[in-house]
């Protein structure tokens, strides 16, 4: 065996022939088991993900008009609210739905209040014939 070994090969060969290798493996296994035993675990962790759907209805409007006149401005308004993490939207004829997800752990009621206040303050920016938006909580608590 006159093979030339690179650095990784030399290191592996030294561990393969060393008497300390089993001791290192046992130490790592004991530390892993110890970490597993002392790490706290919850059967049902309490995770709060505040989210809401904003449903906007405007009769006799195509999906493209809903997208351009309702959804895009609404996403811009909602994005400026403190704690908003993501927004997802879709539009169909006569209706648009925007889902707003807030950062994990924020208070659901406070987030909904901020969302409602922001939308109602900017309701005058929506085109004529648009019904008042429906804000429905869908958060996980």
Tab-separated table of C-alpha atoms in Angstrom:
chain	number	residue	atom	x	y	z
A	1	UNK	CA	0.000	0.000	0.000
A	2	UNK	CA	2.121	2.824	-1.244
A	3	UNK	CA	-0.762	5.189	-1.762
A	4	UNK	CA	-0.265	8.902	-1.328
A	5	UNK	CA	-2.817	10.217	1.142
A	6	UNK	CA	-4.044	13.776	1.288
A	7	UNK	CA	-4.605	15.570	4.583
A	8	UNK	CA	-8.088	14.051	5.145
A	9	UNK	CA	-6.741	10.555	4.480
A	10	UNK	CA	-3.863	11.027	6.907
A	11	UNK	CA	-6.241	12.327	9.594
A	12	UNK	CA	-8.639	9.402	9.094
A	13	UNK	CA	-5.764	6.899	9.218
A	14	UNK	CA	-4.462	8.414	12.466
A	15	UNK	CA	-7.929	8.119	14.092
A	16	UNK	CA	-8.397	4.589	12.738
A	17	UNK	CA	-5.218	3.378	14.409
A	18	UNK	CA	-5.524	5.470	17.595
A	19	UNK	CA	-6.533	4.037	20.974
A	20	UNK	CA	-8.226	7.323	21.951
A	21	UNK	CA	-10.879	7.088	19.212
A	22	UNK	CA	-13.272	4.821	21.214
A	23	UNK	CA	-12.913	7.163	24.211
A	24	UNK	CA	-13.862	10.174	22.054
A	25	UNK	CA	-16.883	8.298	20.645
A	26	UNK	CA	-18.075	7.270	24.126
A	27	UNK	CA	-17.644	10.853	25.414
A	28	UNK	CA	-19.684	12.264	22.524
A	29	UNK	CA	-22.433	9.660	23.071
A	30	UNK	CA	-22.621	10.402	26.826
A	31	UNK	CA	-22.748	14.157	26.215
A	32	UNK	CA	-25.517	13.671	23.624
A	33	UNK	CA	-27.602	11.550	25.966
A	34	UNK	CA	-27.047	14.079	28.771
A	35	UNK	CA	-28.153	16.950	26.521
A	36	UNK	CA	-31.245	14.988	25.536
A	37	UNK	CA	-32.158	14.378	29.173
A	38	UNK	CA	-31.735	17.963	30.399
A	39	UNK	CA	-33.331	19.734	27.408
A	40	UNK	CA	-36.862	20.853	28.345
A	41	UNK	CA	-39.676	19.605	26.106
A	42	UNK	CA	-43.349	20.480	25.929
A	43	UNK	CA	-45.975	18.051	24.715
A	44	UNK	CA	-48.084	20.845	23.236
A	45	UNK	CA	-45.958	23.971	22.845
A	46	UNK	CA	-47.863	27.239	22.923
A	47	UNK	CA	-47.152	28.899	19.601
A	48	UNK	CA	-49.107	31.994	18.658
A	49	UNK	CA	-49.220	32.960	14.986
A	50	UNK	CA	-51.568	35.920	14.514
A	51	UNK	CA	-53.084	36.123	11.043
A	52	UNK	CA	-56.178	37.483	9.352
A	53	UNK	CA	-58.019	37.400	6.049
A	54	UNK	CA	-59.233	40.648	4.536
A	55	UNK	CA	-62.154	39.995	2.200
A	56	UNK	CA	-63.105	42.819	-0.141
A	57	UNK	CA	-66.173	42.646	-2.382
A	58	UNK	CA	-66.853	44.941	-5.324
A	59	UNK	CA	-69.691	43.841	-7.606
A	60	UNK	CA	-69.300	43.825	-11.399
A	61	UNK	CA	-65.498	43.927	-11.302
A	62	UNK	CA	-63.164	41.564	-13.150
A	63	UNK	CA	-60.309	39.751	-11.424
A	64	UNK	CA	-57.706	41.933	-13.176
A	65	UNK	CA	-59.444	45.126	-12.009
A	66	UNK	CA	-59.677	43.731	-8.476
A	67	UNK	CA	-55.957	42.963	-8.579
A	68	UNK	CA	-54.960	46.424	-9.789
A	69	UNK	CA	-57.489	48.591	-7.929
A	70	UNK	CA	-57.937	46.721	-4.649
A	71	UNK	CA	-55.259	44.095	-3.958
A	72	UNK	CA	-52.075	46.009	-4.796
A	73	UNK	CA	-53.033	49.174	-2.842
A	74	UNK	CA	-54.304	47.029	0.049
A	75	UNK	CA	-51.014	45.100	0.221
A	76	UNK	CA	-49.137	48.398	0.354
A	77	UNK	CA	-51.326	49.669	3.181
A	78	UNK	CA	-51.033	46.445	5.162
A	79	UNK	CA	-47.259	46.162	4.705
A	80	UNK	CA	-46.760	49.364	6.703
A	81	UNK	CA	-48.334	47.885	9.857
A	82	UNK	CA	-45.936	47.005	12.671
A	83	UNK	CA	-45.308	43.257	12.945
A	84	UNK	CA	-46.537	42.165	9.498
A	85	UNK	CA	-44.440	39.224	8.353
A	86	UNK	CA	-46.100	38.115	5.081
A	87	UNK	CA	-49.041	39.030	2.886
A	88	UNK	CA	-50.655	36.734	0.334
A	89	UNK	CA	-53.436	37.809	-2.003
A	90	UNK	CA	-55.650	36.560	-4.764
A	91	UNK	CA	-58.454	38.098	-6.761
A	92	UNK	CA	-61.428	36.643	-8.560
A	93	UNK	CA	-64.364	38.329	-10.225
A	94	UNK	CA	-66.136	40.604	-7.723
A	95	UNK	CA	-63.919	39.598	-4.774
A	96	UNK	CA	-60.363	39.784	-3.430
A	97	UNK	CA	-58.817	38.094	-0.407
A	98	UNK	CA	-55.611	39.232	1.285
A	99	UNK	CA	-54.100	37.078	4.011
A	100	UNK	CA	-51.900	38.903	6.499
A	101	UNK	CA	-49.531	36.957	8.737
A	102	UNK	CA	-47.908	38.714	11.665
A	103	UNK	CA	-44.698	37.768	13.425
A	104	UNK	CA	-44.889	34.725	15.682
A	105	UNK	CA	-45.632	35.512	19.322
A	106	UNK	CA	-47.351	38.883	18.877
A	107	UNK	CA	-50.685	39.516	20.598
A	108	UNK	CA	-53.573	38.452	18.325
A	109	UNK	CA	-55.990	41.174	19.505
A	110	UNK	CA	-53.430	43.967	19.147
A	111	UNK	CA	-52.532	42.828	15.631
A	112	UNK	CA	-56.182	42.677	14.573
A	113	UNK	CA	-56.838	46.098	16.082
A	114	UNK	CA	-53.886	47.622	14.201
A	115	UNK	CA	-55.026	45.949	10.979
A	116	UNK	CA	-58.638	47.109	11.356
A	117	UNK	CA	-57.608	50.677	12.230
A	118	UNK	CA	-55.201	50.911	9.301
A	119	UNK	CA	-57.733	49.596	6.795
A	120	UNK	CA	-60.559	51.810	8.045
A	121	UNK	CA	-58.312	54.892	8.001
A	122	UNK	CA	-57.547	54.189	4.335
A	123	UNK	CA	-61.021	53.019	3.287
A	124	UNK	CA	-61.593	56.264	1.380
A	125	UNK	CA	-58.775	55.271	-1.022
A	126	UNK	CA	-60.804	52.309	-2.323
A	127	UNK	CA	-62.811	52.748	-5.526
A	128	UNK	CA	-66.492	53.647	-5.367
A	129	UNK	CA	-68.806	50.678	-5.096
A	130	UNK	CA	-66.447	48.712	-2.866
A	131	UNK	CA	-68.135	47.169	0.145
A	132	UNK	CA	-66.596	47.599	3.570
A	133	UNK	CA	-63.779	45.031	3.988
A	134	UNK	CA	-64.436	42.007	6.173
A	135	UNK	CA	-61.534	41.203	8.498
A	136	UNK	CA	-61.577	37.630	9.780
A	137	UNK	CA	-59.069	36.255	12.262
A	138	UNK	CA	-57.410	33.004	11.208
A	139	UNK	CA	-54.514	33.011	13.668
A	140	UNK	CA	-53.240	29.894	15.378
A	141	UNK	CA	-53.350	30.098	19.182
